[in-house]
Short mmCIF file of C-alpha atoms in Angstrom, two decimals:
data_model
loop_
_atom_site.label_atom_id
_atom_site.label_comp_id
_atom_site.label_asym_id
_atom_site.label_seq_id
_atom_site.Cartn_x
_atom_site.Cartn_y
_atom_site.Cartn_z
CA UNK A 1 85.62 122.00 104.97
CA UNK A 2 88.01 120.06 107.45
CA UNK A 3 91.76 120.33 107.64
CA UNK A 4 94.08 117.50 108.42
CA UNK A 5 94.28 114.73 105.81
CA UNK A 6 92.99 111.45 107.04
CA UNK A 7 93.85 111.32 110.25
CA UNK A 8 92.08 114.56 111.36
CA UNK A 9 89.18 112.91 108.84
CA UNK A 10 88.86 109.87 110.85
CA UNK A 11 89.23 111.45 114.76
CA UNK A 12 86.04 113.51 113.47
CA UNK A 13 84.61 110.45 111.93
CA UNK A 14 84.79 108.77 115.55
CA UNK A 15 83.78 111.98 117.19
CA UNK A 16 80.41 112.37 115.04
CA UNK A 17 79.52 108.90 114.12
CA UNK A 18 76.01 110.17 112.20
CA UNK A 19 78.15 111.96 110.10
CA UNK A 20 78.86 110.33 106.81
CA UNK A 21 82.75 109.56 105.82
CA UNK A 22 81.44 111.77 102.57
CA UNK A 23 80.57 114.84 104.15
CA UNK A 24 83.30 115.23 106.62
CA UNK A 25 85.67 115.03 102.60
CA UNK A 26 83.48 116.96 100.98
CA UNK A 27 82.87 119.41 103.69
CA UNK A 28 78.98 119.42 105.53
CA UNK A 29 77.60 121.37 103.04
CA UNK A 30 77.94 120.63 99.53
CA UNK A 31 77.00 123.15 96.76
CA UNK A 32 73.72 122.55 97.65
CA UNK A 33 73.43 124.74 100.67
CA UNK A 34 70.83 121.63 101.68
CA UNK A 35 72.14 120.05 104.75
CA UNK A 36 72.65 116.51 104.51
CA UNK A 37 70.58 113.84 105.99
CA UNK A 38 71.80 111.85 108.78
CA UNK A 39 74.41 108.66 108.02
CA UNK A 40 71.72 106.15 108.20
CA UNK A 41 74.43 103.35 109.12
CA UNK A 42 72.57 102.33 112.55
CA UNK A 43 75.42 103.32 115.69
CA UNK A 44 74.76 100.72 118.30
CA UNK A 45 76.78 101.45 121.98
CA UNK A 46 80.55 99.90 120.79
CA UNK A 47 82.05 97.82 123.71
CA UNK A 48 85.26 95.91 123.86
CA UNK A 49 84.37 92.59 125.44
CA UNK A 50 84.02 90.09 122.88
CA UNK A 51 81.67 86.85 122.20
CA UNK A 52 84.28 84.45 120.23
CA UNK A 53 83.37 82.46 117.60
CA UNK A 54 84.87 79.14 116.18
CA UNK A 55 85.33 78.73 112.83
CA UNK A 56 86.00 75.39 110.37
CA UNK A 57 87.36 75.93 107.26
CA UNK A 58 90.08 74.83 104.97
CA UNK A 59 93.42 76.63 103.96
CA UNK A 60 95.75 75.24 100.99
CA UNK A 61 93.83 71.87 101.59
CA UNK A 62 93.99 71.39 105.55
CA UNK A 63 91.08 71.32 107.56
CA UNK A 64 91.87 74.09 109.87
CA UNK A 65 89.28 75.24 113.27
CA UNK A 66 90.22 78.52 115.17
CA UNK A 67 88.23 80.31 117.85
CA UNK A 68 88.74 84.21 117.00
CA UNK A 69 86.87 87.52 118.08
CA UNK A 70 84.74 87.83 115.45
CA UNK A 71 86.45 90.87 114.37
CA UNK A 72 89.10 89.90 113.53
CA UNK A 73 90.09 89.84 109.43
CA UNK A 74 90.47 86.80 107.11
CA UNK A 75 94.21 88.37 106.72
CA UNK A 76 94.77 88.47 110.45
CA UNK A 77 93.52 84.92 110.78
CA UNK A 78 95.96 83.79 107.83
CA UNK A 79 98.92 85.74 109.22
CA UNK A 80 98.67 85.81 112.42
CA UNK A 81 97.14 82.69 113.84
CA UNK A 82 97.70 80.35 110.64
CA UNK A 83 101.35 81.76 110.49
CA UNK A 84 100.89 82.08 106.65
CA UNK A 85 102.88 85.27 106.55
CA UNK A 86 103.29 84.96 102.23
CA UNK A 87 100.09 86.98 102.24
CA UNK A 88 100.52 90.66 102.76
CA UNK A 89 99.06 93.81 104.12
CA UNK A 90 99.40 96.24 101.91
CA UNK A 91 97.11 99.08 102.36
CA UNK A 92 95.08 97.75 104.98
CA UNK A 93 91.75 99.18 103.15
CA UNK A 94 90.60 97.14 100.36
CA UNK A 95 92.13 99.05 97.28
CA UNK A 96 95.94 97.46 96.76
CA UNK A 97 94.93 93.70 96.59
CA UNK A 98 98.12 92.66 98.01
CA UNK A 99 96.15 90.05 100.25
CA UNK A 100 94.38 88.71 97.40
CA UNK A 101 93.13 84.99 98.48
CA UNK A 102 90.95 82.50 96.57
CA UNK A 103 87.70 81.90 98.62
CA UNK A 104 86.13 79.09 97.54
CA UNK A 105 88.70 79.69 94.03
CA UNK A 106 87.55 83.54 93.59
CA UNK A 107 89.93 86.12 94.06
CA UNK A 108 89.06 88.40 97.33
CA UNK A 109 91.04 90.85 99.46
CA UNK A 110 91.15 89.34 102.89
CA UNK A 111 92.09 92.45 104.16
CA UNK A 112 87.94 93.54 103.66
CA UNK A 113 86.38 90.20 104.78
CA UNK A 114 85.80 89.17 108.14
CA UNK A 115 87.37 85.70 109.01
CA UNK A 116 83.97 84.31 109.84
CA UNK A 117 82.87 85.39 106.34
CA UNK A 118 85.09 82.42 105.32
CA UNK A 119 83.39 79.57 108.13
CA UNK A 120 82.96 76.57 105.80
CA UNK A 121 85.13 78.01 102.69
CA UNK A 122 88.24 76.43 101.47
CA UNK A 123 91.03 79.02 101.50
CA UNK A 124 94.03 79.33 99.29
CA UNK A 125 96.72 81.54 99.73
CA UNK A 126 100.39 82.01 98.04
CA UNK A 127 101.79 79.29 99.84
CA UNK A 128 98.94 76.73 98.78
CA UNK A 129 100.11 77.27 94.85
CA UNK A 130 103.21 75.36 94.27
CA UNK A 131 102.77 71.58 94.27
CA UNK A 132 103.78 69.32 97.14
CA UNK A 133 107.45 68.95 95.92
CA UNK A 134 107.55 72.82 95.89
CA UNK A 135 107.82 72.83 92.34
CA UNK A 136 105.82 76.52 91.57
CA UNK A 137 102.81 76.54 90.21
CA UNK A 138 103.30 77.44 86.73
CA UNK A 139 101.88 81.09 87.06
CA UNK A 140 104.76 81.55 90.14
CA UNK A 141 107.25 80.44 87.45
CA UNK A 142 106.23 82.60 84.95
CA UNK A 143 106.19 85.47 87.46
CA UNK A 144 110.10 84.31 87.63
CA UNK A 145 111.20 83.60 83.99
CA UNK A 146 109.45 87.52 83.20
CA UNK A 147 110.78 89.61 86.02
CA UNK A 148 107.44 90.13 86.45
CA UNK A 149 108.38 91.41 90.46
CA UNK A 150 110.40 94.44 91.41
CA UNK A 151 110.65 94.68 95.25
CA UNK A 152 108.21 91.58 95.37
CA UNK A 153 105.52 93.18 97.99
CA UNK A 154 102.23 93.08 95.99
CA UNK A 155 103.45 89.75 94.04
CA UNK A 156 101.92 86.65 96.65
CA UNK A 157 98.48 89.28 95.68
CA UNK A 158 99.34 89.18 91.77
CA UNK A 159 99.65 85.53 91.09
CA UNK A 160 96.49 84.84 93.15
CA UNK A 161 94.23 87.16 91.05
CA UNK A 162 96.34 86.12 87.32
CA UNK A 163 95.31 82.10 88.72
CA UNK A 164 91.92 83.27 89.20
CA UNK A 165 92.14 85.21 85.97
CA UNK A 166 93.47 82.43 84.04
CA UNK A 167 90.66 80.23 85.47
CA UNK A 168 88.37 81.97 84.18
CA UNK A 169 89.67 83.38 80.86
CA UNK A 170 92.14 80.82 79.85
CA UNK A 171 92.59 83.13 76.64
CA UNK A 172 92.37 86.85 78.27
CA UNK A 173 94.37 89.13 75.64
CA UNK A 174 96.06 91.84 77.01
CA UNK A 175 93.94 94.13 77.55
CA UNK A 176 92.25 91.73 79.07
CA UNK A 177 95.00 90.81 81.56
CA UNK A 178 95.05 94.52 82.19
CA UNK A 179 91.77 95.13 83.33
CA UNK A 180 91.41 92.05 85.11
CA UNK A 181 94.13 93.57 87.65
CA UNK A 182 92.41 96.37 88.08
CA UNK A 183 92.40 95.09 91.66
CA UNK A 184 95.74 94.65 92.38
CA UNK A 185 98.53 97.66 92.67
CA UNK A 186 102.12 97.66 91.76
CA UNK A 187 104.00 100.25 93.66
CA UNK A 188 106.95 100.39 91.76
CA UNK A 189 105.00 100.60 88.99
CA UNK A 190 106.13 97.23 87.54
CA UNK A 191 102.91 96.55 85.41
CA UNK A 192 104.64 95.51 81.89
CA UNK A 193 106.09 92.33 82.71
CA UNK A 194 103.66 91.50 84.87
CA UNK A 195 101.21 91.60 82.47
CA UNK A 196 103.62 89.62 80.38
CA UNK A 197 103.97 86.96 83.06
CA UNK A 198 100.06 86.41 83.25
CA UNK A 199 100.71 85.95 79.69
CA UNK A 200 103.29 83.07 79.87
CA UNK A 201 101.76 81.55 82.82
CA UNK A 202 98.21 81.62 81.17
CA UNK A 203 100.39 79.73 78.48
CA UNK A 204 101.59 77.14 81.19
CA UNK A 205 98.40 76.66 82.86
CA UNK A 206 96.98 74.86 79.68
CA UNK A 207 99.53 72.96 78.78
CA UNK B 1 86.75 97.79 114.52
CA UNK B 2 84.78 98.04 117.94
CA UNK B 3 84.10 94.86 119.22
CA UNK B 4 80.45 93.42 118.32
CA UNK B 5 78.77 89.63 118.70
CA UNK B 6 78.38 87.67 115.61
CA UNK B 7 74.90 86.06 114.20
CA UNK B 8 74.97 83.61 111.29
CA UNK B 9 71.22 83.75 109.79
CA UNK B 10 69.91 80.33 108.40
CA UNK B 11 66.78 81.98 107.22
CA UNK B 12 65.35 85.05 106.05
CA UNK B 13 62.81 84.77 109.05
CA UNK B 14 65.95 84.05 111.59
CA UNK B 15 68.01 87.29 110.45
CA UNK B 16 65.10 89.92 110.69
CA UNK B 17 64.39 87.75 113.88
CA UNK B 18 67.87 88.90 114.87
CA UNK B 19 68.14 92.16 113.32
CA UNK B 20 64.83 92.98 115.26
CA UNK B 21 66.06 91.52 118.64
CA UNK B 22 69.76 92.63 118.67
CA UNK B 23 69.06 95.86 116.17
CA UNK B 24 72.33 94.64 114.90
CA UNK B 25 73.33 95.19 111.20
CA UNK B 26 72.99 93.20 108.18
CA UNK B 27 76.00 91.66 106.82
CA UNK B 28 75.83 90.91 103.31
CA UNK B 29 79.25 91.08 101.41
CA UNK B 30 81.19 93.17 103.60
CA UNK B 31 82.55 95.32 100.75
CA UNK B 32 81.27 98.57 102.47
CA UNK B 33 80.45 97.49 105.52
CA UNK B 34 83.54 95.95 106.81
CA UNK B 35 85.54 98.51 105.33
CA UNK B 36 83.58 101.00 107.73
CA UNK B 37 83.27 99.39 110.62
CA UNK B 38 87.38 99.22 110.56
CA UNK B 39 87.33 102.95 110.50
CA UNK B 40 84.89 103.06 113.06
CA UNK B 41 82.43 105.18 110.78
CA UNK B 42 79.79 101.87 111.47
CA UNK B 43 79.75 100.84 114.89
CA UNK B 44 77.20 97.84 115.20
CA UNK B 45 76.94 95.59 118.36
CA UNK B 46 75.56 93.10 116.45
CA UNK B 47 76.06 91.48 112.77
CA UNK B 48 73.89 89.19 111.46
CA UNK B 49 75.69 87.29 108.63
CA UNK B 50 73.56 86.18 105.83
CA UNK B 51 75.70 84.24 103.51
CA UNK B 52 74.05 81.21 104.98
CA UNK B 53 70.60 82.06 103.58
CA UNK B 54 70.22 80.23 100.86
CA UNK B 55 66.71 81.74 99.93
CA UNK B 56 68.33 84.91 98.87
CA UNK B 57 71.13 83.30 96.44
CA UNK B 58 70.16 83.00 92.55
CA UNK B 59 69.24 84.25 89.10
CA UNK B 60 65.72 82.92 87.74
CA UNK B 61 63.72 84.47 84.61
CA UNK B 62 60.41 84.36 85.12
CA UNK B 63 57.87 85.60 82.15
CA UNK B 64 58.78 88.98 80.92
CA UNK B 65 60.97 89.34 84.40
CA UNK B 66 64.09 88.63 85.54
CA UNK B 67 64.79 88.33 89.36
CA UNK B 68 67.91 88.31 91.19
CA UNK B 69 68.73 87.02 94.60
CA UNK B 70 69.45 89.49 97.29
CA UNK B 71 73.29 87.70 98.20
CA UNK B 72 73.80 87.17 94.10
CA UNK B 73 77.33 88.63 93.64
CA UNK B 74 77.98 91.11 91.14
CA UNK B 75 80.13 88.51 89.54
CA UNK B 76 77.81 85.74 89.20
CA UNK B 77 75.37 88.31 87.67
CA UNK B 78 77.89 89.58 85.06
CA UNK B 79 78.61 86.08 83.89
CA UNK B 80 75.05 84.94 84.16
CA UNK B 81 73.83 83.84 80.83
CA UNK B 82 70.05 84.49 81.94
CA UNK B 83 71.11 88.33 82.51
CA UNK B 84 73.31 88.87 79.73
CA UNK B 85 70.66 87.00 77.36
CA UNK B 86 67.24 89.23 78.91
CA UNK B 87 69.11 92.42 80.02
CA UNK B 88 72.48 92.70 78.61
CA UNK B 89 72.49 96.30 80.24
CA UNK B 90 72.80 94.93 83.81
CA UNK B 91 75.46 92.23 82.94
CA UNK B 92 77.83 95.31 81.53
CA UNK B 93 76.92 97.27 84.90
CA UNK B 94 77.82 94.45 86.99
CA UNK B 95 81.00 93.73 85.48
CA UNK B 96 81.99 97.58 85.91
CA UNK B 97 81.65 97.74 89.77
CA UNK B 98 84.57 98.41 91.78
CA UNK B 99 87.79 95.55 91.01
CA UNK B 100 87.09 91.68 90.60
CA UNK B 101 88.07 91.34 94.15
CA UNK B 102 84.82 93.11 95.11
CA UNK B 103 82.30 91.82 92.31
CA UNK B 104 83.29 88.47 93.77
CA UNK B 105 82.11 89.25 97.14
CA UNK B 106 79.77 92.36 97.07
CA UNK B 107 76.06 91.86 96.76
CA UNK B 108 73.30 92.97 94.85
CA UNK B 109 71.10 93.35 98.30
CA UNK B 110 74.25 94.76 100.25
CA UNK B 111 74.71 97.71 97.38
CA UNK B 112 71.17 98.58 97.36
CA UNK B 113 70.62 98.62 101.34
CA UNK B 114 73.40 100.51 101.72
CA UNK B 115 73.03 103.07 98.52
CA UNK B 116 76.29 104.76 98.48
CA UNK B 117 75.46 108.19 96.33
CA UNK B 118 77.95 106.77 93.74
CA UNK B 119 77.17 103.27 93.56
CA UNK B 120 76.31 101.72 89.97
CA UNK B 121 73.38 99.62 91.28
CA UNK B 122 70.95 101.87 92.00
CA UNK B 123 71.34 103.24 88.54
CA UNK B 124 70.36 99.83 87.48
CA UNK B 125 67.67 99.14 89.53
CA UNK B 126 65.86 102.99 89.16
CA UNK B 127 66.70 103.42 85.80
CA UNK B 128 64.78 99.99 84.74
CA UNK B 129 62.02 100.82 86.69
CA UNK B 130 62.48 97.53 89.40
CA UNK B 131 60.72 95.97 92.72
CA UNK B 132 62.85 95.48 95.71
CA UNK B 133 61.17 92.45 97.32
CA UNK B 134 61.67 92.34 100.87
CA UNK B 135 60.36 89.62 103.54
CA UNK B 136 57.53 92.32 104.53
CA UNK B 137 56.48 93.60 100.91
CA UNK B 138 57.26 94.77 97.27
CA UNK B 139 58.78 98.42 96.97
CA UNK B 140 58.95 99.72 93.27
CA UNK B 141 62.51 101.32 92.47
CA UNK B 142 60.77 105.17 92.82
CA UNK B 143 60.05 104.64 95.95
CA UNK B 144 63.11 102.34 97.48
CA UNK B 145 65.56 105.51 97.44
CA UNK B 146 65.34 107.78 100.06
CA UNK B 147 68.89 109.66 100.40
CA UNK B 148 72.58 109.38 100.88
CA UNK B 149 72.71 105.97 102.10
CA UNK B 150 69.01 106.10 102.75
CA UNK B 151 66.21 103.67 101.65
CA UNK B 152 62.60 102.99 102.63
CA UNK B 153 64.02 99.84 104.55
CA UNK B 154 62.80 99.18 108.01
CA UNK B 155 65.23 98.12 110.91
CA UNK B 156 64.76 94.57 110.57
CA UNK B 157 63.38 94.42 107.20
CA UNK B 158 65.62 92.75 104.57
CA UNK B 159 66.20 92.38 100.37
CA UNK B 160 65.01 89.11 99.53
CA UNK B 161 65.79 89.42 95.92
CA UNK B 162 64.99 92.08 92.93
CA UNK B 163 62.12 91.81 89.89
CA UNK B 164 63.67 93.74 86.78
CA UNK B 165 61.23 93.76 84.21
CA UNK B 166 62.97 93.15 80.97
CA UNK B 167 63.26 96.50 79.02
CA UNK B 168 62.77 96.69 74.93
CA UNK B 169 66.32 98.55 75.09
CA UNK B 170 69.18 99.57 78.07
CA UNK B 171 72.52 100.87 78.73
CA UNK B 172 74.53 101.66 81.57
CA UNK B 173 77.56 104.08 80.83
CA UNK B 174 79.79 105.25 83.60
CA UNK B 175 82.31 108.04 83.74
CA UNK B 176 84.37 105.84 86.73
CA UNK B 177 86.49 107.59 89.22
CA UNK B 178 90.02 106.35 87.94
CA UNK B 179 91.26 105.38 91.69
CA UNK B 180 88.13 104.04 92.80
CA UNK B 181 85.85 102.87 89.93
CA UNK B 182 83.01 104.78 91.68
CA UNK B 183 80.43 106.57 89.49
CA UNK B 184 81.78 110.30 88.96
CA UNK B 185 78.89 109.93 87.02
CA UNK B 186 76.47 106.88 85.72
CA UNK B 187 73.49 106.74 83.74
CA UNK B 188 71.21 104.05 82.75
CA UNK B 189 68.73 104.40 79.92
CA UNK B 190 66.30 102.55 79.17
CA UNK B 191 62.91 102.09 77.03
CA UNK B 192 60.72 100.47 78.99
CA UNK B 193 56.92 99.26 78.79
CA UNK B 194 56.37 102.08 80.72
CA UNK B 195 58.15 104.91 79.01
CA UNK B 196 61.60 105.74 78.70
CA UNK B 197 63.84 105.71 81.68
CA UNK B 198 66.80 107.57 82.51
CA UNK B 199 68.39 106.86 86.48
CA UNK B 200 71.62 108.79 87.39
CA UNK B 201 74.19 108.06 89.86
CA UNK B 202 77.15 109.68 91.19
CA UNK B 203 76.15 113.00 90.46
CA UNK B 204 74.02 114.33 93.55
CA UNK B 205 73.09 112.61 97.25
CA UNK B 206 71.37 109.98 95.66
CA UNK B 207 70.58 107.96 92.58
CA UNK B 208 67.65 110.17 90.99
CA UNK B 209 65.72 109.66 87.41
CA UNK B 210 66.76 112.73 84.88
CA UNK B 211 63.29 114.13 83.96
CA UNK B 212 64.74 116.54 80.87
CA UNK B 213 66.27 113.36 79.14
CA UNK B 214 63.79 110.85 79.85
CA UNK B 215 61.46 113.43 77.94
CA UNK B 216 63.75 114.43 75.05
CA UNK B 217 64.45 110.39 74.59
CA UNK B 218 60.80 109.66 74.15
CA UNK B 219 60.81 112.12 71.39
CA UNK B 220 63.80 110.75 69.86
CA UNK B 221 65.73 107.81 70.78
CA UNK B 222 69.00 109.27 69.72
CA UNK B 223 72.60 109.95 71.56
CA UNK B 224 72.56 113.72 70.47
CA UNK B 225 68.81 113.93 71.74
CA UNK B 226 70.28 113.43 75.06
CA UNK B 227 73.31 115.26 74.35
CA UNK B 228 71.54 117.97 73.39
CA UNK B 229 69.83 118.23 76.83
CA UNK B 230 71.60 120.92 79.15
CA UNK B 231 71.54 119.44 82.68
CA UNK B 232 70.60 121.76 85.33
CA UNK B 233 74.16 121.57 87.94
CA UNK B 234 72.22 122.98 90.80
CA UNK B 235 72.22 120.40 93.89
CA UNK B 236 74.78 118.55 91.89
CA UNK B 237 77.94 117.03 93.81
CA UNK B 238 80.82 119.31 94.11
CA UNK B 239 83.88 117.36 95.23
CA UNK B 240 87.97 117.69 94.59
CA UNK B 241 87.24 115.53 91.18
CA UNK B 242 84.65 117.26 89.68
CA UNK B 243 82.36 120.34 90.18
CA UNK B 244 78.38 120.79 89.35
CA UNK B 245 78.80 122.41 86.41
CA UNK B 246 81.47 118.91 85.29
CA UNK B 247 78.91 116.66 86.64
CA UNK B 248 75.83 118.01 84.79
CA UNK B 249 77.92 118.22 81.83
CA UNK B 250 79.08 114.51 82.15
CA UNK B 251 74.94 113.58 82.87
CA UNK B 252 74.39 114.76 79.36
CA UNK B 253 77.25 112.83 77.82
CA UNK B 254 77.00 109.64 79.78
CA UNK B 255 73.23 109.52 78.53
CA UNK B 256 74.23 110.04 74.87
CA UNK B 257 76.87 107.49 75.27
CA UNK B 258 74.14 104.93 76.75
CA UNK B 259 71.65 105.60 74.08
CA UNK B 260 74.91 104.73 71.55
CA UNK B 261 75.03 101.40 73.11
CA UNK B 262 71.59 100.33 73.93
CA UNK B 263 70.44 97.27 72.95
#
């Protein structure tokens, strides 16, 4: 078993690339005493030099091209190259949903998709939402009218997954609304009236 | 994320084309791979994209089967009415994977090729006895899972789609890791034409069929049959959430539970 938190987990994880994320957490030999097998994740040589790639897609209803490394992250693309700074980084690994987009309308975490994964998608984000006038879409209102915000971080993430919610279960019950989140974390723990907001602006949304 | 060149795959043939000639990886819906490859634990040179393969997309029934597209998201299988009409079991599972932000973009294919040691599909596709079609040949479910993220696939062979034979009964139940939805522990069971099944995920390196159950179910269908069944913990996973002993416990009650809501 390895000391050192994450960190410590991940300079090993570089260090041994056949070794499995798993086994450096759970130590190299589980309860077992059988050693594992080999990560069978294929290691090609990594090198830095890139082959760009140009990409056409569509955010909040503009045709948009951009020539990126092909690393790079739908979120980087948004924020840093589109300037669309509404939709944020949160945990930078997939689990807090705070940059929650709709890809093609469905609710993803651009954070864990590769910008080329969205070549020939249309892309909304936060600021795509309120109509041209900047009146708020009715799920940002209802957000409003419930408090359903503290500090506001994992919000722009929130009312992209309740629209896609909504969408889909026009009717969702509570419990519903609930698990439907499941994606998307509230650090200060704000959950009740933001489960009451879906509510109202499920409400709105059919109207 | 190391730096690596980018393929987009119009056909089955072009990506193992590409996966042969680069030995690049296979990028299906990201959900585990991208997340590794930012920490560096994947490392590929290459990624051949296949979300432009239309060959692998879709949900068909076809006689006493039904067969799902390689790139078919969990999502679109959950809500598929051809799924939750023929093999309501696989629907539920579906829907239970990770958050909706990742059952909108992982894959059936991606989950199977990669076969995390908790993941819920394997489960699925062992415990109902399936055939991982690839563009090379068929490979029945017993024979697909190798290891901890280890299957029978070659380099540049890929999931074309999956044939799950339509069971007389099936349930998936999962004991879900609160923070990550992972299987602590999943089992599917299943009466099939070929016996009763019983897959298990979660628990050890790799999805693995329960003999003891499977053989106390075909004597009687019944949740305390399976319940009654104590679950040997050796080889088990021991981790900070749960030991053997927990896991080989839960195996017993997860069954039970799934037998409860077969149908």
């Amino acid at each position: 078993m390895l000391a050192g938190g994450p960190d410590a987990v991940r300079a090993v994880a570089v260090a041994l690339p056949h070794v499995g994320r798993r086994s450096i957490v759970a130590g190299s030999a589980p309860a077992t005493g059988i050693e594992e097998p080999a990560r069978r994740i294929r290691i090609t040589h990594p090198k830095e030099e890139h082959v760009a790639v140009t990409l056409s897609l569509t955010v909040n209803g503009k045709a948009v091209t951009a020539t990126v490394d092909p690393r790079t992250l739908l979120v980087e693309l948004i924020r840093n190259q589109l300037g669309l700074t509404g939709t944020h980084v949160g945990c930078d690994t997939g689990q807090c949903g705070a940059c929650t987009v709709l890809l093609d309308g469905r609710a993803v975490k651009a954070c864990n998709l590769l910008a080329a994964q969205a070549n020939g998608a249309s892309v909304t984000t936060i600021e795509g939402v309120a109509a041209a006038d900047g009146t708020m879409h009715p799920m940002q209102a209802a957000f409003k009218e419930c408090h359903g915000l503290q500090c506001g971080f994992c919000t722009p993430g929130m009312v992209m997954s309740a629209i896609d919610l909504v969408n889909r279960h026009p009717k969702a019950s509570e419990a519903a609304i609930r698990e439907e989140l499941e994606g998307n974390l509230c650090r200060c723990t704000g959950y009740h009236n933001i489960v009451k907001a879906v509510q109202l602006g499920a409400a709105s949304m059919g109207k | 994320m190391y730096a690596f060149e980018l393929h987009h795959a119009k056909s089955v043939a072009d990506a193992a084309a590409l996966l042969a000639k680069t030995g690049g990886k296979a990028l299906a819906g990201g959900q585990s791979l991208v997340a590794a490859m930012k920490l560096r634990l994947a490392q590929p040179g290459h990624v051949v994209d296949l979300s432009g393969v239309a060959e692998l997309k879709g949900i068909r029934r076809e006689g006493d089967h039904v067969t799902i597209g390689a790139m078919t998201r969990h999502a679109e299988v959950a809500s598929s009415d051809v799924v939750k009409g023929a093999i309501p079991a696989l629907a539920a599972l579906a829907e239970g994977i990770g958050d909706r932000q990742v059952r909108n973009m992982g894959t059936l294919g991606g989950a199977l090729a990669n076969n995390d040691p908790a993941a819920d599909w394997p489960a699925g596709v062992l415990g109902l006895g399936a055939t991982v079609v690839t563009n090379k040949r068929k490979i029945a479910a017993d024979d697909f899972f190798k290891g901890m993220y280890e299957t029978a696939l070659g380099a540049d062979e890929i999931i074309v789609s999956v044939s799950f034979p339509v069971p007389k009964k099936a349930a998936y139940a999962k004991f879900p890791n609160p923070a990550s939805r992972f299987a602590l522990v999943g089992v599917l069971v299943a009466q099939t034409g070929s016996g009763v099944r019983v897959a298990v995920t979660g628990a050890a390196s790799a999805v693995f069929r329960c003999k003891p159950i499977e053989d106390a179910l075909a004597k009687s269908w019944t949740a305390a049959a399976a319940k009654a069944v104590k679950v040997s913990a050796t080889d088990l996973n021991s981790d900070l959430h749960g030991s053997p002993a927990y896991r080989a416990h839960l195996v017993s009650v997860m069954a039970a539970r799934a037998v409860d809501a077969a149908r």
